[in-house]
Structures are given as structure tokens and as C-alpha cells.
Amino acid sequence: MTLDLHRAGKFFRRACLLKCPECGTKPLFLSVLRVRRLADYFAPLDGCPRCGYAYERETGYFLLAIWAINYGFGSLLGIGMYFYLEYNYRIPLEVLIPSVVLPVVFFNVFFARHSKAFFLALDHYFDPHQKEEPGNGGGGGNVRTPAGPVEPPAPTKAPEPAEPTLVS
Ligand SMILES: [Zn+2]
């Protein structure tokens, strides 16, 4: 697979703007002004009203976005801030810990939407939704696999050679 920088950049820009990765016009989340519950802030919409792209493919789809991207960048930020403060200012530990942990917590909350958007863009880049083509039953995603181990066919005996008959 070759890296398509133009396509990757397009998906990255759409993720930065929290837009649909497919068409880039409709938002991934409710507008902050319309959020009434905390869950609405973090949960993406079901899909794109324009192109029909489903944002959450399956239950738990965005777990990796939070565990890897959000916490990953939060940890990098915390580690970077720790080393910067420790070696430049030499502040006491009881001040150093909250001055590293608190910004990371705020970062994680405010970066949560972008984590999901970047994850969606990555997934859309490497594994785009396949359009179902009529007639072939969905293509490669629908390959039938046997339910259990396949037993080898029983050996069949070779047919007995016919007795030569004497012609008198
Ligand atoms: Zn769309």
C-alpha cells in the first residue's frame, strides 16, 4: 500500500475541523451550543446526514481513540511538561505534580472530540467503508468460512480391476 499524502492530508484537515471524513461538510458532533448533557459533548452523531457515512461502525468503536490517541497524547504532554518544569524551574514536588496533572486532565477533556475525529480519519484512510455492490453479495467482506474444522475426505478405495476374461 502506498501512502497517498493528498488523501491523508484531506482526511487530517477534515478531522481537525471535526467534519465527516467522507464528504467533509457535515459535523461529527453536536455543536457545543446545542450540547445539553455531558454525554452529548463526547458522543459523535450516528452518521453523516449528507453522505450517510456511519461514524460509529460498531459498539466500542471509539475505545481505541480514547485509550490510544487521547490518553497517549495526554501522557506525552504530561511527560514533556514534567521534564520542562523539572529541569528549567526546579519547583518542589508538591507543586510540580498538580501543575502537570491538572493541565493534562483539561487537555484530555478538550481533546476527546479530536481524538475520535483523528481515529475516524485514520480508519477511513486505511480501511474505508466498502460500498455494497449489487449482485456479488457484498464482496470480500462476505466470504463464507466453515464453522468448524474441516475433516479431510475419507480415503476411497480404488475400484478393483476387472477380472480378465478368457475368450475362447
Ligand atoms: Zn459525509
mmCIF file of N, CA, C and O in Angstrom, residues 55-125:
data_model
loop_
_atom_site.group_PDB
_atom_site.id
_atom_site.type_symbol
_atom_site.label_atom_id
_atom_site.label_comp_id
_atom_site.label_asym_id
_atom_site.label_seq_id
_atom_site.Cartn_x
_atom_site.Cartn_y
_atom_site.Cartn_z
ATOM 1 N N TYR A 55 -20.637 6.991 11.512
ATOM 2 C CA TYR A 55 -19.439 7.358 12.267
ATOM 3 C C TYR A 55 -19.003 6.235 13.198
ATOM 4 O O TYR A 55 -17.817 5.931 13.295
ATOM 5 N N GLU A 56 -19.964 5.621 13.888
ATOM 6 C CA GLU A 56 -19.613 4.553 14.827
ATOM 7 C C GLU A 56 -19.966 3.227 14.178
ATOM 8 O O GLU A 56 -21.135 2.854 14.090
ATOM 9 N N ARG A 57 -18.945 2.505 13.704
ATOM 10 C CA ARG A 57 -19.217 1.292 12.940
ATOM 11 C C ARG A 57 -19.787 0.185 13.809
ATOM 12 O O ARG A 57 -20.546 -0.644 13.346
ATOM 13 N N GLU A 58 -19.319 0.118 15.050
ATOM 14 C CA GLU A 58 -19.788 -0.952 15.951
ATOM 15 C C GLU A 58 -19.637 -0.460 17.379
ATOM 16 O O GLU A 58 -18.983 0.561 17.620
ATOM 17 N N THR A 59 -20.209 -1.214 18.311
ATOM 18 C CA THR A 59 -20.111 -0.832 19.723
ATOM 19 C C THR A 59 -18.653 -0.857 20.155
ATOM 20 O O THR A 59 -17.927 -1.792 19.840
ATOM 21 N N GLY A 60 -18.247 0.190 20.859
ATOM 22 C CA GLY A 60 -16.866 0.238 21.337
ATOM 23 C C GLY A 60 -15.869 0.657 20.271
ATOM 24 O O GLY A 60 -14.658 0.555 20.480
ATOM 25 N N TYR A 61 -16.385 1.139 19.161
ATOM 26 C CA TYR A 61 -15.512 1.515 18.037
ATOM 27 C C TYR A 61 -14.503 2.592 18.435
ATOM 28 O O TYR A 61 -13.359 2.573 18.002
ATOM 29 N N PHE A 62 -14.928 3.522 19.293
ATOM 30 C CA PHE A 62 -14.053 4.651 19.630
ATOM 31 C C PHE A 62 -13.183 4.407 20.858
ATOM 32 O O PHE A 62 -12.518 5.330 21.325
ATOM 33 N N LEU A 63 -13.198 3.172 21.388
ATOM 34 C CA LEU A 63 -12.367 2.890 22.563
ATOM 35 C C LEU A 63 -10.895 3.171 22.282
ATOM 36 O O LEU A 63 -10.194 3.769 23.082
ATOM 37 N N LEU A 64 -10.451 2.749 21.115
ATOM 38 C CA LEU A 64 -9.032 2.942 20.780
ATOM 39 C C LEU A 64 -8.708 4.430 20.632
ATOM 40 O O LEU A 64 -7.592 4.859 20.941
ATOM 41 N N ALA A 65 -9.709 5.200 20.168
ATOM 42 C CA ALA A 65 -9.485 6.642 20.026
ATOM 43 C C ALA A 65 -9.159 7.254 21.374
ATOM 44 O O ALA A 65 -8.285 8.119 21.493
ATOM 45 N N ILE A 66 -9.867 6.803 22.405
ATOM 46 C CA ILE A 66 -9.644 7.361 23.741
ATOM 47 C C ILE A 66 -8.385 6.766 24.368
ATOM 48 O O ILE A 66 -7.511 7.481 24.857
ATOM 49 N N TRP A 67 -8.260 5.433 24.321
ATOM 50 C CA TRP A 67 -7.150 4.789 25.022
ATOM 51 C C TRP A 67 -5.809 5.060 24.355
ATOM 52 O O TRP A 67 -4.795 5.180 25.030
ATOM 53 N N ALA A 68 -5.799 5.130 23.068
ATOM 54 C CA ALA A 68 -4.507 5.311 22.394
ATOM 55 C C ALA A 68 -4.246 6.778 22.067
ATOM 56 O O ALA A 68 -3.220 7.334 22.472
ATOM 57 N N ILE A 69 -5.171 7.420 21.380
ATOM 58 C CA ILE A 69 -4.887 8.778 20.893
ATOM 59 C C ILE A 69 -5.028 9.804 22.020
ATOM 60 O O ILE A 69 -4.109 10.573 22.289
ATOM 61 N N ASN A 70 -6.172 9.782 22.716
ATOM 62 C CA ASN A 70 -6.394 10.808 23.740
ATOM 63 C C ASN A 70 -5.437 10.634 24.918
ATOM 64 O O ASN A 70 -4.709 11.557 25.286
ATOM 65 N N TYR A 71 -5.415 9.446 25.516
ATOM 66 C CA TYR A 71 -4.523 9.231 26.654
ATOM 67 C C TYR A 71 -3.060 9.253 26.209
ATOM 68 O O TYR A 71 -2.181 9.683 26.965
ATOM 69 N N GLY A 72 -2.792 8.810 25.007
ATOM 70 C CA GLY A 72 -1.414 8.807 24.508
ATOM 71 C C GLY A 72 -0.864 10.210 24.396
ATOM 72 O O GLY A 72 0.215 10.517 24.932
ATOM 73 N N PHE A 73 -1.619 11.099 23.753
ATOM 74 C CA PHE A 73 -1.153 12.486 23.617
ATOM 75 C C PHE A 73 -1.145 13.190 24.969
ATOM 76 O O PHE A 73 -0.265 14.017 25.246
ATOM 77 N N GLY A 74 -2.131 12.859 25.839
ATOM 78 C CA GLY A 74 -2.146 13.429 27.178
ATOM 79 C C GLY A 74 -0.899 13.035 27.951
ATOM 80 O O GLY A 74 -0.284 13.867 28.634
ATOM 81 N N SER A 75 -0.510 11.751 27.844
ATOM 82 C CA SER A 75 0.686 11.284 28.550
ATOM 83 C C SER A 75 1.935 11.979 28.014
ATOM 84 O O SER A 75 2.807 12.396 28.794
ATOM 85 N N LEU A 76 2.027 12.108 26.694
ATOM 86 C CA LEU A 76 3.195 12.786 26.117
ATOM 87 C C LEU A 76 3.271 14.237 26.596
ATOM 88 O O LEU A 76 4.353 14.740 26.924
ATOM 89 N N LEU A 77 2.107 14.877 26.640
ATOM 90 C CA LEU A 77 2.074 16.260 27.121
ATOM 91 C C LEU A 77 2.552 16.335 28.568
ATOM 92 O O LEU A 77 3.369 17.192 28.927
ATOM 93 N N GLY A 78 2.027 15.404 29.416
ATOM 94 C CA GLY A 78 2.414 15.401 30.824
ATOM 95 C C GLY A 78 3.905 15.158 30.999
ATOM 96 O O GLY A 78 4.574 15.844 31.786
ATOM 97 N N ILE A 79 4.434 14.188 30.261
ATOM 98 C CA ILE A 79 5.868 13.878 30.381
ATOM 99 C C ILE A 79 6.708 15.074 29.926
ATOM 100 O O ILE A 79 7.678 15.470 30.582
ATOM 101 N N GLY A 80 6.291 15.685 28.813
ATOM 102 C CA GLY A 80 7.026 16.848 28.309
ATOM 103 C C GLY A 80 7.010 18.007 29.296
ATOM 104 O O GLY A 80 8.042 18.640 29.563
ATOM 105 N N MET A 81 5.807 18.250 29.879
ATOM 106 C CA MET A 81 5.704 19.345 30.852
ATOM 107 C C MET A 81 6.526 19.053 32.092
ATOM 108 O O MET A 81 7.161 19.958 32.652
ATOM 109 N N TYR A 82 6.520 17.790 32.524
ATOM 110 C CA TYR A 82 7.301 17.424 33.716
ATOM 111 C C TYR A 82 8.779 17.738 33.507
ATOM 112 O O TYR A 82 9.414 18.400 34.328
ATOM 113 N N PHE A 83 9.327 17.255 32.389
ATOM 114 C CA PHE A 83 10.761 17.478 32.159
ATOM 115 C C PHE A 83 11.077 18.959 31.981
ATOM 116 O O PHE A 83 12.093 19.446 32.470
ATOM 117 N N TYR A 84 10.182 19.672 31.302
ATOM 118 C CA TYR A 84 10.415 21.104 31.099
ATOM 119 C C TYR A 84 10.450 21.835 32.434
ATOM 120 O O TYR A 84 11.387 22.613 32.722
ATOM 121 N N LEU A 85 9.448 21.582 33.293
ATOM 122 C CA LEU A 85 9.381 22.283 34.581
ATOM 123 C C LEU A 85 10.493 21.829 35.518
ATOM 124 O O LEU A 85 11.115 22.640 36.212
ATOM 125 N N GLU A 86 10.763 20.513 35.527
ATOM 126 C CA GLU A 86 11.762 19.963 36.449
ATOM 127 C C GLU A 86 13.155 20.521 36.165
ATOM 128 O O GLU A 86 13.880 20.885 37.066
ATOM 129 N N TYR A 87 13.497 20.601 34.882
ATOM 130 C CA TYR A 87 14.882 20.997 34.570
ATOM 131 C C TYR A 87 15.064 22.489 34.343
ATOM 132 O O TYR A 87 16.173 22.981 34.329
ATOM 133 N N ASN A 88 13.971 23.227 34.196
ATOM 134 C CA ASN A 88 14.122 24.666 33.997
ATOM 135 C C ASN A 88 13.818 25.468 35.255
ATOM 136 O O ASN A 88 14.367 26.553 35.428
ATOM 137 N N TYR A 89 12.922 24.952 36.097
ATOM 138 C CA TYR A 89 12.482 25.782 37.227
ATOM 139 C C TYR A 89 12.773 25.164 38.582
ATOM 140 O O TYR A 89 12.721 25.847 39.584
ATOM 141 N N ARG A 90 13.022 23.858 38.639
ATOM 142 C CA ARG A 90 13.336 23.199 39.915
ATOM 143 C C ARG A 90 12.290 23.520 40.983
ATOM 144 O O ARG A 90 12.617 23.947 42.080
ATOM 145 N N ILE A 91 11.012 23.332 40.654
ATOM 146 C CA ILE A 91 9.965 23.632 41.630
ATOM 147 C C ILE A 91 9.741 22.404 42.511
ATOM 148 O O ILE A 91 10.018 21.278 42.089
ATOM 149 N N PRO A 92 9.249 22.602 43.749
ATOM 150 C CA PRO A 92 9.051 21.463 44.659
ATOM 151 C C PRO A 92 8.005 20.484 44.119
ATOM 152 O O PRO A 92 7.089 20.871 43.388
ATOM 153 N N LEU A 93 8.160 19.222 44.545
ATOM 154 C CA LEU A 93 7.338 18.141 44.011
ATOM 155 C C LEU A 93 5.845 18.365 44.246
ATOM 156 O O LEU A 93 5.023 18.089 43.367
ATOM 157 N N GLU A 94 5.489 18.898 45.446
ATOM 158 C CA GLU A 94 4.057 19.084 45.747
ATOM 159 C C GLU A 94 3.432 20.170 44.869
ATOM 160 O O GLU A 94 2.212 20.254 44.753
ATOM 161 N N VAL A 95 4.231 20.988 44.238
ATOM 162 C CA VAL A 95 3.711 21.966 43.272
ATOM 163 C C VAL A 95 3.823 21.396 41.855
ATOM 164 O O VAL A 95 2.955 21.617 41.007
ATOM 165 N N LEU A 96 4.887 20.639 41.641
ATOM 166 C CA LEU A 96 5.140 20.100 40.299
ATOM 167 C C LEU A 96 4.034 19.145 39.863
ATOM 168 O O LEU A 96 3.538 19.238 38.728
ATOM 169 N N ILE A 97 3.605 18.237 40.768
ATOM 170 C CA ILE A 97 2.614 17.222 40.380
ATOM 171 C C ILE A 97 1.295 17.858 39.933
ATOM 172 O O ILE A 97 0.833 17.593 38.824
ATOM 173 N N PRO A 98 0.674 18.748 40.757
ATOM 174 C CA PRO A 98 -0.573 19.339 40.255
ATOM 175 C C PRO A 98 -0.379 20.223 39.030
ATOM 176 O O PRO A 98 -1.276 20.297 38.179
ATOM 177 N N SER A 99 0.776 20.847 38.896
ATOM 178 C CA SER A 99 0.936 21.711 37.713
ATOM 179 C C SER A 99 1.171 20.886 36.451
ATOM 180 O O SER A 99 1.092 21.431 35.348
ATOM 181 N N VAL A 100 1.420 19.582 36.592
ATOM 182 C CA VAL A 100 1.495 18.716 35.408
ATOM 183 C C VAL A 100 0.169 17.993 35.199
ATOM 184 O O VAL A 100 -0.337 17.914 34.077
ATOM 185 N N VAL A 101 -0.435 17.491 36.285
ATOM 186 C CA VAL A 101 -1.624 16.640 36.157
ATOM 187 C C VAL A 101 -2.851 17.452 35.733
ATOM 188 O O VAL A 101 -3.602 17.034 34.851
ATOM 189 N N LEU A 102 -3.063 18.614 36.341
ATOM 190 C CA LEU A 102 -4.282 19.373 36.036
ATOM 191 C C LEU A 102 -4.379 19.782 34.560
ATOM 192 O O LEU A 102 -5.424 19.576 33.946
ATOM 193 N N PRO A 103 -3.330 20.339 33.949
ATOM 194 C CA PRO A 103 -3.450 20.662 32.526
ATOM 195 C C PRO A 103 -3.702 19.433 31.660
ATOM 196 O O PRO A 103 -4.416 19.520 30.662
ATOM 197 N N VAL A 104 -3.144 18.276 32.076
ATOM 198 C CA VAL A 104 -3.353 17.061 31.286
ATOM 199 C C VAL A 104 -4.825 16.649 31.335
ATOM 200 O O VAL A 104 -5.405 16.255 30.327
ATOM 201 N N VAL A 105 -5.455 16.768 32.505
ATOM 202 C CA VAL A 105 -6.874 16.420 32.622
ATOM 203 C C VAL A 105 -7.704 17.331 31.724
ATOM 204 O O VAL A 105 -8.569 16.870 30.969
ATOM 205 N N PHE A 106 -7.440 18.618 31.753
ATOM 206 C CA PHE A 106 -8.185 19.545 30.893
ATOM 207 C C PHE A 106 -7.906 19.253 29.417
ATOM 208 O O PHE A 106 -8.809 19.281 28.585
ATOM 209 N N PHE A 107 -6.670 18.940 29.110
ATOM 210 C CA PHE A 107 -6.333 18.603 27.734
ATOM 211 C C PHE A 107 -7.135 17.389 27.274
ATOM 212 O O PHE A 107 -7.690 17.384 26.177
ATOM 213 N N ASN A 108 -7.217 16.349 28.132
ATOM 214 C CA ASN A 108 -7.933 15.127 27.753
ATOM 215 C C ASN A 108 -9.403 15.415 27.466
ATOM 216 O O ASN A 108 -9.969 14.861 26.532
ATOM 217 N N VAL A 109 -10.013 16.279 28.267
ATOM 218 C CA VAL A 109 -11.426 16.599 28.047
ATOM 219 C C VAL A 109 -11.590 17.370 26.739
ATOM 220 O O VAL A 109 -12.437 17.044 25.905
ATOM 221 N N PHE A 110 -10.762 18.369 26.528
ATOM 222 C CA PHE A 110 -10.940 19.200 25.338
ATOM 223 C C PHE A 110 -10.435 18.516 24.069
ATOM 224 O O PHE A 110 -10.849 18.886 22.974
ATOM 225 N N PHE A 111 -9.580 17.519 24.209
ATOM 226 C CA PHE A 111 -9.045 16.819 23.038
ATOM 227 C C PHE A 111 -9.867 15.576 22.691
ATOM 228 O O PHE A 111 -9.618 14.934 21.686
ATOM 229 N N ALA A 112 -10.876 15.249 23.526
ATOM 230 C CA ALA A 112 -11.625 13.998 23.325
ATOM 231 C C ALA A 112 -12.305 13.960 21.952
ATOM 232 O O ALA A 112 -12.256 12.942 21.247
ATOM 233 N N ARG A 113 -12.907 15.064 21.540
ATOM 234 C CA ARG A 113 -13.587 15.077 20.240
ATOM 235 C C ARG A 113 -12.583 14.917 19.099
ATOM 236 O O ARG A 113 -12.821 14.176 18.154
ATOM 237 N N HIS A 114 -11.477 15.588 19.203
ATOM 238 C CA HIS A 114 -10.481 15.478 18.137
ATOM 239 C C HIS A 114 -9.837 14.092 18.116
ATOM 240 O O HIS A 114 -9.472 13.611 17.050
ATOM 241 N N SER A 115 -9.713 13.454 19.285
ATOM 242 C CA SER A 115 -9.178 12.092 19.304
ATOM 243 C C SER A 115 -10.049 11.174 18.456
ATOM 244 O O SER A 115 -9.557 10.376 17.658
ATOM 245 N N LYS A 116 -11.369 11.305 18.642
ATOM 246 C CA LYS A 116 -12.290 10.460 17.874
ATOM 247 C C LYS A 116 -12.248 10.831 16.398
ATOM 248 O O LYS A 116 -12.306 9.958 15.524
ATOM 249 N N ALA A 117 -12.154 12.118 16.107
ATOM 250 C CA ALA A 117 -12.105 12.549 14.710
ATOM 251 C C ALA A 117 -10.829 12.039 14.027
ATOM 252 O O ALA A 117 -10.872 11.576 12.887
ATOM 253 N N PHE A 118 -9.693 12.086 14.729
ATOM 254 C CA PHE A 118 -8.436 11.594 14.138
ATOM 255 C C PHE A 118 -8.484 10.081 13.963
ATOM 256 O O PHE A 118 -7.992 9.548 12.963
ATOM 257 N N PHE A 119 -9.089 9.392 14.929
ATOM 258 C CA PHE A 119 -9.210 7.944 14.810
ATOM 259 C C PHE A 119 -10.089 7.582 13.616
ATOM 260 O O PHE A 119 -9.768 6.690 12.827
ATOM 261 N N LEU A 120 -11.190 8.305 13.462
ATOM 262 C CA LEU A 120 -12.102 8.062 12.340
ATOM 263 C C LEU A 120 -11.386 8.323 11.009
ATOM 264 O O LEU A 120 -11.531 7.556 10.047
ATOM 265 N N ALA A 121 -10.590 9.385 10.964
ATOM 266 C CA ALA A 121 -9.853 9.702 9.744
ATOM 267 C C ALA A 121 -8.825 8.611 9.429
ATOM 268 O O ALA A 121 -8.692 8.190 8.278
ATOM 269 N N LEU A 122 -8.126 8.137 10.462
ATOM 270 C CA LEU A 122 -7.146 7.063 10.265
ATOM 271 C C LEU A 122 -7.826 5.805 9.743
ATOM 272 O O LEU A 122 -7.361 5.174 8.789
ATOM 273 N N ASP A 123 -8.946 5.458 10.392
ATOM 274 C CA ASP A 123 -9.655 4.245 9.996
ATOM 275 C C ASP A 123 -10.210 4.394 8.579
ATOM 276 O O ASP A 123 -10.173 3.454 7.793
ATOM 277 N N HIS A 124 -10.699 5.585 8.271
ATOM 278 C CA HIS A 124 -11.257 5.806 6.933
ATOM 279 C C HIS A 124 -10.149 5.786 5.874
ATOM 280 O O HIS A 124 -10.378 5.386 4.743
ATOM 281 N N TYR A 125 -8.962 6.192 6.266
ATOM 282 C CA TYR A 125 -7.848 6.170 5.310
ATOM 283 C C TYR A 125 -7.406 4.728 5.025
ATOM 284 O O TYR A 125 -7.219 4.335 3.877
#
